mmCIF file of C-alpha atoms and ligand atoms in Angstrom:
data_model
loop_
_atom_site.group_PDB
_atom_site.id
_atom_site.type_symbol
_atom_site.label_atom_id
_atom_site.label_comp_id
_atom_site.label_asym_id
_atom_site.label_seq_id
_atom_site.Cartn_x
_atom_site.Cartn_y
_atom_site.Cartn_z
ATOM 1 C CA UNK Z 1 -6.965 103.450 74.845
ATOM 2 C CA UNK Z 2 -3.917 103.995 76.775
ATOM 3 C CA UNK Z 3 -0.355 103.493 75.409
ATOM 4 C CA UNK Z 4 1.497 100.310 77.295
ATOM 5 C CA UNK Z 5 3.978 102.610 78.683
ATOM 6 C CA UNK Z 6 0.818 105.037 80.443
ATOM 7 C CA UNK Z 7 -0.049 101.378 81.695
ATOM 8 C CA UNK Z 8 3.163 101.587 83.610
ATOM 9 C CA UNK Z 9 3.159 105.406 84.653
ATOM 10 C CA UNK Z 10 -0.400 104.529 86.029
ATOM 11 C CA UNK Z 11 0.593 101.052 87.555
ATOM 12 C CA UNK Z 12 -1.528 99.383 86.345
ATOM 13 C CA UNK Z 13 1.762 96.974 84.472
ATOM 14 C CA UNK Z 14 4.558 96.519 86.440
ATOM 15 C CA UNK Z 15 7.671 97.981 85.671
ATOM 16 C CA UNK Z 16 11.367 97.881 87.355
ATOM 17 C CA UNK Z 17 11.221 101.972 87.995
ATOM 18 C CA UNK Z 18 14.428 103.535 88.223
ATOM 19 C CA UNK Z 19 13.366 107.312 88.024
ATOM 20 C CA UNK Z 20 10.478 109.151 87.892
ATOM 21 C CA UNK Z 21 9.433 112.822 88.281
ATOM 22 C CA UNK Z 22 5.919 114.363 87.242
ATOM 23 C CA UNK Z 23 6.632 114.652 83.449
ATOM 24 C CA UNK Z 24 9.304 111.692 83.280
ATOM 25 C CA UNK Z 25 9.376 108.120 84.326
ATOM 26 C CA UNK Z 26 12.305 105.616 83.493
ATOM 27 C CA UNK Z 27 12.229 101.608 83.726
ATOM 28 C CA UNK Z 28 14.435 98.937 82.575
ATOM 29 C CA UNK Z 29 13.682 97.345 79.746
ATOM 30 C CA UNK Z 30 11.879 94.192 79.584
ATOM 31 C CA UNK Z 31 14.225 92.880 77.245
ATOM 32 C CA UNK Z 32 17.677 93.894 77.921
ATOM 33 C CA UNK Z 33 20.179 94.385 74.831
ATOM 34 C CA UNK Z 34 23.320 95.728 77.462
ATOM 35 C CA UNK Z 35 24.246 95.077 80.392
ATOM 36 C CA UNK Z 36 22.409 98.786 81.673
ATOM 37 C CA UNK Z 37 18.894 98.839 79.035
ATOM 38 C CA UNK Z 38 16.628 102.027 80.336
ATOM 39 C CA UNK Z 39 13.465 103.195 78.856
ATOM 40 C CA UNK Z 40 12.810 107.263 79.464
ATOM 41 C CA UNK Z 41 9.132 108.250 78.482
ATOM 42 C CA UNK Z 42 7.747 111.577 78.662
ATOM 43 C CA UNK Z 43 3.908 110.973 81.019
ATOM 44 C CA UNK Z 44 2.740 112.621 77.981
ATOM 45 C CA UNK Z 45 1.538 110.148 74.771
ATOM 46 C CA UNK Z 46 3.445 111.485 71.820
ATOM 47 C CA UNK Z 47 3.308 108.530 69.382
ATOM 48 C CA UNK Z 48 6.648 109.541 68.162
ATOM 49 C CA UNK Z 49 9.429 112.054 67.238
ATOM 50 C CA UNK Z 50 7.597 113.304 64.283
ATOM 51 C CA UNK Z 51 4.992 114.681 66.908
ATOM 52 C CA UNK Z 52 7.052 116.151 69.111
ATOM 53 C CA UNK Z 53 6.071 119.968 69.443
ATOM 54 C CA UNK Z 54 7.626 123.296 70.629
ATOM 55 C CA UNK Z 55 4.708 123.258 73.532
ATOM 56 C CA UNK Z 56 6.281 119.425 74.768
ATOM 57 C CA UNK Z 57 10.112 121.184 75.409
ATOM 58 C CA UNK Z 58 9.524 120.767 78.827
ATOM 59 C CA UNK Z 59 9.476 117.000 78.770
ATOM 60 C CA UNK Z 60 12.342 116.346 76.248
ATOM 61 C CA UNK Z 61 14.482 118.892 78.962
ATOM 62 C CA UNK Z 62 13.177 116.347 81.488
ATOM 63 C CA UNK Z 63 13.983 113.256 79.826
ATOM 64 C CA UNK Z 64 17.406 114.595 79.137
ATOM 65 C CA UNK Z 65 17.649 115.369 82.897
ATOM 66 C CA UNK Z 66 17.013 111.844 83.642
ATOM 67 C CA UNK Z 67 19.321 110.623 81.011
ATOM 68 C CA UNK Z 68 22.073 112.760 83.100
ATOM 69 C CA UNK Z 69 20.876 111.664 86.390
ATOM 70 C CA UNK Z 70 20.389 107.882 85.703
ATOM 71 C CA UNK Z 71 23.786 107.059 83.928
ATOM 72 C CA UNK Z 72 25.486 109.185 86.819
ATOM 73 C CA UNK Z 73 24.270 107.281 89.258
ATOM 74 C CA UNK Z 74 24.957 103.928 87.661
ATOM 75 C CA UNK Z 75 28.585 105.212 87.232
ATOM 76 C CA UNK Z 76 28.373 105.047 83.053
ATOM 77 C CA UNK Z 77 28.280 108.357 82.331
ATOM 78 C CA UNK Z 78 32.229 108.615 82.815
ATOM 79 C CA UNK Z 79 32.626 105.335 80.365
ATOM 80 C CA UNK Z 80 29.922 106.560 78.262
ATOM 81 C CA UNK Z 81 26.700 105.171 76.701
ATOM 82 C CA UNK Z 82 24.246 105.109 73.698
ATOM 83 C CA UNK Z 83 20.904 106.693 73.681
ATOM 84 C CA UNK Z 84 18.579 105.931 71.006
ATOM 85 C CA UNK Z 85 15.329 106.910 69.670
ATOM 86 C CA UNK Z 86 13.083 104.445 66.917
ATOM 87 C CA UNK Z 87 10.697 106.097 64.497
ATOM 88 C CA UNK Z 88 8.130 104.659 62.816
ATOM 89 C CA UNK Z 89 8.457 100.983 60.720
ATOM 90 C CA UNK Z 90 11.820 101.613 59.392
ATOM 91 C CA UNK Z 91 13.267 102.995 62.565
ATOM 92 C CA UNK Z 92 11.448 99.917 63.901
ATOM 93 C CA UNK Z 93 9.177 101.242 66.268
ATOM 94 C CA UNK Z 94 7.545 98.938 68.613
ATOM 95 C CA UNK Z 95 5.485 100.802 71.457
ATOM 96 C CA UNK Z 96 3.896 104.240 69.799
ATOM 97 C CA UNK Z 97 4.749 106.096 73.200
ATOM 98 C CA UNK Z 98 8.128 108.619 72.375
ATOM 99 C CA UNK Z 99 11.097 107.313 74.527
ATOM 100 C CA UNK Z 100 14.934 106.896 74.747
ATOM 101 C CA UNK Z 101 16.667 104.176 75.053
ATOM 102 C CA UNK Z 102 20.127 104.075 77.561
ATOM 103 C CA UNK Z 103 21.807 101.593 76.500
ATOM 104 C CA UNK Z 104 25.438 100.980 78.288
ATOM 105 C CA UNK Z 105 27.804 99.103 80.850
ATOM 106 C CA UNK Z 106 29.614 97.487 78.209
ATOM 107 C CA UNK Z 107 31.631 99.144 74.827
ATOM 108 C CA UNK Z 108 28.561 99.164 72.584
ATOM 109 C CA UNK Z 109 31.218 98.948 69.114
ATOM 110 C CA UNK Z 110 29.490 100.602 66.194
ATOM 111 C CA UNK Z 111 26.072 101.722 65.478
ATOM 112 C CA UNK Z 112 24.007 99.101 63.133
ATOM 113 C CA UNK Z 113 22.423 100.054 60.088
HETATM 114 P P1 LIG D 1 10.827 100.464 70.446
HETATM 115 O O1 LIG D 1 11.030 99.251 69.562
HETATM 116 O O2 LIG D 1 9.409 100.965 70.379
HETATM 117 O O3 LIG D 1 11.845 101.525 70.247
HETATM 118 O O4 LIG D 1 11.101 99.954 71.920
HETATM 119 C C1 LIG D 1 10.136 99.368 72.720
HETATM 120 C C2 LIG D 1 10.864 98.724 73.860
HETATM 121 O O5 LIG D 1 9.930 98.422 74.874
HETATM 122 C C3 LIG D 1 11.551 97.396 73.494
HETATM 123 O O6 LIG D 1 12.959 97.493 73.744
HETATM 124 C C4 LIG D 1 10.866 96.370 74.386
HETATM 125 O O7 LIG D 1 11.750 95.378 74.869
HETATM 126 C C5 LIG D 1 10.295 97.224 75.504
HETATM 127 N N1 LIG D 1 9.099 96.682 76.110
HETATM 128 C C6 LIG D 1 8.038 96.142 75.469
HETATM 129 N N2 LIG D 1 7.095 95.770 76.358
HETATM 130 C C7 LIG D 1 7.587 96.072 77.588
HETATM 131 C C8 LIG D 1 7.058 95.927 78.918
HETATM 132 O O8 LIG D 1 5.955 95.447 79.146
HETATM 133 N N3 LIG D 1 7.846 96.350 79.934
HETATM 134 C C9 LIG D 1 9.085 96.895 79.722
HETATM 135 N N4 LIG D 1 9.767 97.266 80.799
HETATM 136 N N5 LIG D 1 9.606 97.062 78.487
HETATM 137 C C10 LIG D 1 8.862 96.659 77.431
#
């Protein structure tokens, strides 16, 4: 059974694609909490960052790439921006696919706990 955000690597959901190479895709987020909300997911199903492994550096280099790319070419990597990562129940993890969040385009003020 395929993760929802495979669903959207393999088209079968739509998704507003922003970015996408052949280990990285990036959408916005369905449910926007900033003004720029982007989703970067490895095309590789680790459930989360406790199962990321040395042989998956390749993607988190890509997804870090895209990071760069994506808030360059909305013009908020000069203003700056938040990237974010849930784990698990207490990190509130949602979708058990690994992925940033960009979140940006406004001053984000400070980090809730
Ligand atoms: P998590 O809580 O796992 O860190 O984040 C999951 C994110 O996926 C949430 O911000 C949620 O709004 C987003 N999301 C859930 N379903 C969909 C969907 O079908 N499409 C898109 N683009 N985003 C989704």
């Amino acid at each position: 059974m395929s993760t929802l955000f495979t669903k959207i690597i393999n088209r079968e959901i739509p998704a507003s694609i922003v970015y996408e190479t052949d280990k990285v895709i990036a959408f916005n987020d369905i449910d926007p909490q900033a003004p720029v909300h982007i989703l970067v997911v490895p095309k590789k199903e680790i459930p989360t960052l406790n199962d990321i492994e040395p042989k998956d550096s390749e993607y988190l280099m890509e997804m870090y790439s895209a990071i760069k790319e994506i808030t360059r070419d909305l013009k908020i990597a000069e203003d700056g921006y938040r990237v974010i990562t849930n784990c698990n129940s207490h990190g509130g993890q949602e979708v058990f696919h690994l992925h940033f969040h960009i979140l940006g385009g406004k001053p984000l003020g400070a980090l809730l706990v």
